[in-house]
mmCIF file with all atom_site columns, C-alpha atoms in Angstrom:
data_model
loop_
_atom_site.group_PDB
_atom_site.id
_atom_site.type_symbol
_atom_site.label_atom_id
_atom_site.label_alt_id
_atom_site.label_comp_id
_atom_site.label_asym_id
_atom_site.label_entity_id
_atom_site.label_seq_id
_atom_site.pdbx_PDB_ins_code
_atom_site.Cartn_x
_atom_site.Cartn_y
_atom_site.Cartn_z
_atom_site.occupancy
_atom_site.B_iso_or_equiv
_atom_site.pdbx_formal_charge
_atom_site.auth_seq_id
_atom_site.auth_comp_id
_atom_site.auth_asym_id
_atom_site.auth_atom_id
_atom_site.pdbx_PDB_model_num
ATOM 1  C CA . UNK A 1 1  ? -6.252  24.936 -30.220 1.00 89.00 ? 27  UNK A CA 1
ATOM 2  C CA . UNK A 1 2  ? -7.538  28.021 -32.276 1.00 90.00 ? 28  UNK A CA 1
ATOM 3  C CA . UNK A 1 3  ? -11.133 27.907 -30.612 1.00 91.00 ? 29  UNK A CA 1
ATOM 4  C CA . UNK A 1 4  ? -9.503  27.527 -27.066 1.00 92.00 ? 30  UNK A CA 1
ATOM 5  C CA . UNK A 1 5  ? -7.290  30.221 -27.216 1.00 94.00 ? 31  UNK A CA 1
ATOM 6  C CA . UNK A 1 6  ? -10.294 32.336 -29.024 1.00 93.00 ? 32  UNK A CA 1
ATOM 7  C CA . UNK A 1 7  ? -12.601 31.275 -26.433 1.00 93.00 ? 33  UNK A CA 1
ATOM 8  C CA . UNK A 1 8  ? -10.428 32.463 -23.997 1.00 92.00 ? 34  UNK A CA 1
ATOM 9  C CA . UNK A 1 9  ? -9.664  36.150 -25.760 1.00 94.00 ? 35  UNK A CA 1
ATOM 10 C CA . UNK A 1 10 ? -12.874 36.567 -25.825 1.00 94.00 ? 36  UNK A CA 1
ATOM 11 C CA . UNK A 1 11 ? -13.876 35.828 -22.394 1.00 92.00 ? 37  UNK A CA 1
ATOM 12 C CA . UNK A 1 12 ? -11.415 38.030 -21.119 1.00 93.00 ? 38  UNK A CA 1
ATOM 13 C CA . UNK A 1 13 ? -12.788 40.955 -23.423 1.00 93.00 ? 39  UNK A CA 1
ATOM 14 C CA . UNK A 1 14 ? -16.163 39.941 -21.852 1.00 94.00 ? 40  UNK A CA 1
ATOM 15 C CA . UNK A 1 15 ? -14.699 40.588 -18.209 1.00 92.00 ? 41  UNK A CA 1
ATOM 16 C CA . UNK A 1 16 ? -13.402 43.839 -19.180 1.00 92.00 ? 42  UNK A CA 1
ATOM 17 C CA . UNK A 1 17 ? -9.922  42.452 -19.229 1.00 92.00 ? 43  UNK A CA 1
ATOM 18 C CA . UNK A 1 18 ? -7.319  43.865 -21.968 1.00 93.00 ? 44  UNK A CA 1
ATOM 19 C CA . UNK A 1 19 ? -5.135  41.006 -23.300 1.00 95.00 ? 45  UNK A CA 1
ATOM 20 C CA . UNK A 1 20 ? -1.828  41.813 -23.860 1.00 96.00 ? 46  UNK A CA 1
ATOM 21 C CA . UNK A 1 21 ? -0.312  38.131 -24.880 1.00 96.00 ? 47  UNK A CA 1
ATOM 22 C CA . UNK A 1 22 ? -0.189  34.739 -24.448 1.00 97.00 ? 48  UNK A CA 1
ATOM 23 C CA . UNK A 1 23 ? 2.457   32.132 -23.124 1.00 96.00 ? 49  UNK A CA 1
ATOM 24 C CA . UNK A 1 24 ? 2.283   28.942 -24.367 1.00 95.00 ? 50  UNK A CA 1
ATOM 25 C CA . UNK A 1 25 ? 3.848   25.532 -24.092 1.00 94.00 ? 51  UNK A CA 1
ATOM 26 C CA . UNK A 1 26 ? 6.129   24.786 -27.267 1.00 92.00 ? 52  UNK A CA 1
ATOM 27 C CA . UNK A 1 27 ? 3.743   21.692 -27.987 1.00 91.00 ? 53  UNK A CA 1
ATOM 28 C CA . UNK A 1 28 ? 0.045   23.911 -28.107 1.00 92.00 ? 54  UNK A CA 1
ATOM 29 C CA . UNK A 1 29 ? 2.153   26.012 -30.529 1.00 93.00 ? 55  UNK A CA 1
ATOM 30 C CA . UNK A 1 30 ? 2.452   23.263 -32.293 1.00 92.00 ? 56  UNK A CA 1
ATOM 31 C CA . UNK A 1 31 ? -0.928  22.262 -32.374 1.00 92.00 ? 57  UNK A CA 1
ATOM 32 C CA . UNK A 1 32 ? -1.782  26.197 -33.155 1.00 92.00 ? 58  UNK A CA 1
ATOM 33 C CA . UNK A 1 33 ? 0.435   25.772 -36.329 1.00 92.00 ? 59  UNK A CA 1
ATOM 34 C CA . UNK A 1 34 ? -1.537  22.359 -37.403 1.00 92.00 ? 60  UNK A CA 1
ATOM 35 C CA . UNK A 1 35 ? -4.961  23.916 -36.839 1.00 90.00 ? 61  UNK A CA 1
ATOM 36 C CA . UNK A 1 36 ? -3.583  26.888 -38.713 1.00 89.00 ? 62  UNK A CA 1
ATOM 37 C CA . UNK A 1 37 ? -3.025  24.399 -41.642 1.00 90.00 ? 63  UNK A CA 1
ATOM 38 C CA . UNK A 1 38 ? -6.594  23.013 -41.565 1.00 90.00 ? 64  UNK A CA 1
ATOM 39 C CA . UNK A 1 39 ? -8.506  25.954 -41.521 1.00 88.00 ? 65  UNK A CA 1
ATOM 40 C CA . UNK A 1 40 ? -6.062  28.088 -43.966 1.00 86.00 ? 66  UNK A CA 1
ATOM 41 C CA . UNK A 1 41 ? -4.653  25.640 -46.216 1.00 89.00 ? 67  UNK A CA 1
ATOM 42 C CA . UNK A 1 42 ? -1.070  26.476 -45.595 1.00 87.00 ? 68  UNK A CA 1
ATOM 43 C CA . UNK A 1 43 ? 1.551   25.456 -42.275 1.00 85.00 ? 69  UNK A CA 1
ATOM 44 C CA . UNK A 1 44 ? 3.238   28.432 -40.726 1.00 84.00 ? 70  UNK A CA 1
ATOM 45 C CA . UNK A 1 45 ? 6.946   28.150 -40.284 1.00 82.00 ? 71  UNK A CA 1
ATOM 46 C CA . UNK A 1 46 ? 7.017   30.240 -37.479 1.00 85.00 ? 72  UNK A CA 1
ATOM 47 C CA . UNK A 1 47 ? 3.810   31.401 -34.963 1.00 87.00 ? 73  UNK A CA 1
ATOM 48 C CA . UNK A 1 48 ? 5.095   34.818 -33.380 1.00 90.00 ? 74  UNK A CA 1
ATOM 49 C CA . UNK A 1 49 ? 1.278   35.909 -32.511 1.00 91.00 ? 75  UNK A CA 1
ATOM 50 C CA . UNK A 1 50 ? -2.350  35.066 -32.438 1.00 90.00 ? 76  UNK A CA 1
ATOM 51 C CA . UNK A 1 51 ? -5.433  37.268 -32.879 1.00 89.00 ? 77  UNK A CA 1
ATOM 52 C CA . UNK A 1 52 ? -2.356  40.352 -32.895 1.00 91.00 ? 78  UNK A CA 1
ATOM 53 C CA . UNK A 1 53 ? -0.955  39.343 -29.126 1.00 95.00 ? 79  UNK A CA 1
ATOM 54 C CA . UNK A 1 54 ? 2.285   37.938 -28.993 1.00 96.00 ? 80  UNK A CA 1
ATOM 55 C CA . UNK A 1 55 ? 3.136   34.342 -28.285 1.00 96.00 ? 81  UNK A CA 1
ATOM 56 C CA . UNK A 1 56 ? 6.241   33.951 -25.664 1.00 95.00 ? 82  UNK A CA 1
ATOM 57 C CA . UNK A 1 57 ? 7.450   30.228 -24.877 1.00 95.00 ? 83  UNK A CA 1
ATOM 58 C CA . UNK A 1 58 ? 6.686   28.881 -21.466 1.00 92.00 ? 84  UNK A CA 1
ATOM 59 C CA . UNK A 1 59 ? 8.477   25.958 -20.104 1.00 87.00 ? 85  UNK A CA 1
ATOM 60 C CA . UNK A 1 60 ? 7.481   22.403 -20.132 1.00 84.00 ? 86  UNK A CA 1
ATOM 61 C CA . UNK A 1 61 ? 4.525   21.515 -17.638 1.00 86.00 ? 87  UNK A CA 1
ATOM 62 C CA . UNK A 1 62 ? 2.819   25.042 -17.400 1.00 89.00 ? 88  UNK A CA 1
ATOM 63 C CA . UNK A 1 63 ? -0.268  26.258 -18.310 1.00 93.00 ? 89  UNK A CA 1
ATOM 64 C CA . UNK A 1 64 ? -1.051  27.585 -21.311 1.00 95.00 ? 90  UNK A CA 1
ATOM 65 C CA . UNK A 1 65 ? -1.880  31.297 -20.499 1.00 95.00 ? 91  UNK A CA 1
ATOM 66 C CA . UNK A 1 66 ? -3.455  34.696 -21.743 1.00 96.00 ? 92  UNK A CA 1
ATOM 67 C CA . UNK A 1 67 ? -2.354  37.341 -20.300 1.00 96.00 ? 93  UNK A CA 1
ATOM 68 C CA . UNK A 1 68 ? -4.107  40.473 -19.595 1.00 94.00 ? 94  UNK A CA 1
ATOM 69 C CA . UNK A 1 69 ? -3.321  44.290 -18.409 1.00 93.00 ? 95  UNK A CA 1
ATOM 70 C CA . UNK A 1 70 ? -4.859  43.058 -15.172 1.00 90.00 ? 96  UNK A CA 1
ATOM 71 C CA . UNK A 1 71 ? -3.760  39.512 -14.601 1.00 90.00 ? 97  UNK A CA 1
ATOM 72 C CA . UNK A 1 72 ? -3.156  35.925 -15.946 1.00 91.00 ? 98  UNK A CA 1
ATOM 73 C CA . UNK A 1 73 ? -6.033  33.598 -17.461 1.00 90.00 ? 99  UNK A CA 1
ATOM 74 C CA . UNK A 1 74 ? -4.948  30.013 -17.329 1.00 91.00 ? 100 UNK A CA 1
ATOM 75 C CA . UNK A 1 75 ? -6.008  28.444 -20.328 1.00 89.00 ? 101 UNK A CA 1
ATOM 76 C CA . UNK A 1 76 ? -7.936  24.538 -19.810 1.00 78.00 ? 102 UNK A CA 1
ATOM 77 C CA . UNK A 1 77 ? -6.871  21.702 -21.813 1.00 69.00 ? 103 UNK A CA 1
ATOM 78 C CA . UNK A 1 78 ? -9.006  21.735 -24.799 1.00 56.00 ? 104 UNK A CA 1
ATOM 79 C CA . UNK A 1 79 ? -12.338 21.100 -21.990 1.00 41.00 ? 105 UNK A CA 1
ATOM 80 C CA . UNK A 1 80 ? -15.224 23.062 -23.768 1.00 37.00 ? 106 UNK A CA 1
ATOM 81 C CA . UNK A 1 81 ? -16.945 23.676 -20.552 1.00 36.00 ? 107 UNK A CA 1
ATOM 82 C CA . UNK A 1 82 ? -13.975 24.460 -18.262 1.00 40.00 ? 108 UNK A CA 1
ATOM 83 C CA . UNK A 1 83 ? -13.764 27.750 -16.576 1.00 42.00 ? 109 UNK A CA 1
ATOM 84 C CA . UNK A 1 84 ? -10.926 29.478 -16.736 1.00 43.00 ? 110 UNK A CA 1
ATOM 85 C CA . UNK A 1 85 ? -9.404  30.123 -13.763 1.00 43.00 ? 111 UNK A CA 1
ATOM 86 C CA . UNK A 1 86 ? -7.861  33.982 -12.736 1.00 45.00 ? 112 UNK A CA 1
ATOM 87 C CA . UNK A 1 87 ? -4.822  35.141 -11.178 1.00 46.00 ? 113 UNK A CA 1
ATOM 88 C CA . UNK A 1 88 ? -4.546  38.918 -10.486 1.00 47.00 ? 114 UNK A CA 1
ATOM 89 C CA . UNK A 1 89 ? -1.395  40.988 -10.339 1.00 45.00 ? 115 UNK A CA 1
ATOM 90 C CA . UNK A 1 90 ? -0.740  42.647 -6.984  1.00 37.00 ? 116 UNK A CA 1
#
């Protein structure tokens, strides 16, 4: 989950796009929290923010998402090759 949600900063930072924070399904926080443990050593009890963008809840059966000053990046499943796909605020 850490190297998706990385990938997908710094794709966005590639595009010229600022993030300003993700929204992600309570389950890839999860996840984020167990990867955590496996490449620090130690579980978070609570995951407010990742790579200093906060992390707001989105419900059940949405993307995971970053979100940027210009629009919103929906994050792929864990597919290494998948393109992330763009919406743009009008």
């Amino acid at each position: 989950m850490r190297k998706l949600l990385r990938d997908g900063f710094s794709a966005s930072v590639e595009r010229g796009e600022y993030p300003v924070g993700w929204l992600l399904r309570v389950g890839s926080i999860e996840l984020l929290a167990l990867d955590t443990e496996l490449v620090l050593g130690y579980r978070p009890k609570r995951i407010g923010g990742f790579m200093a963008l906060p992390i707001t809840v989105c419900p059940p059966g949405s993307a995971n998402r970053l979100i940027t000053a210009t629009g919103v990046v929906v994050l792929g499943e864990r597919e290494a090759h998948a393109e992330p796909s763009r919406q743009t605020f009008v």
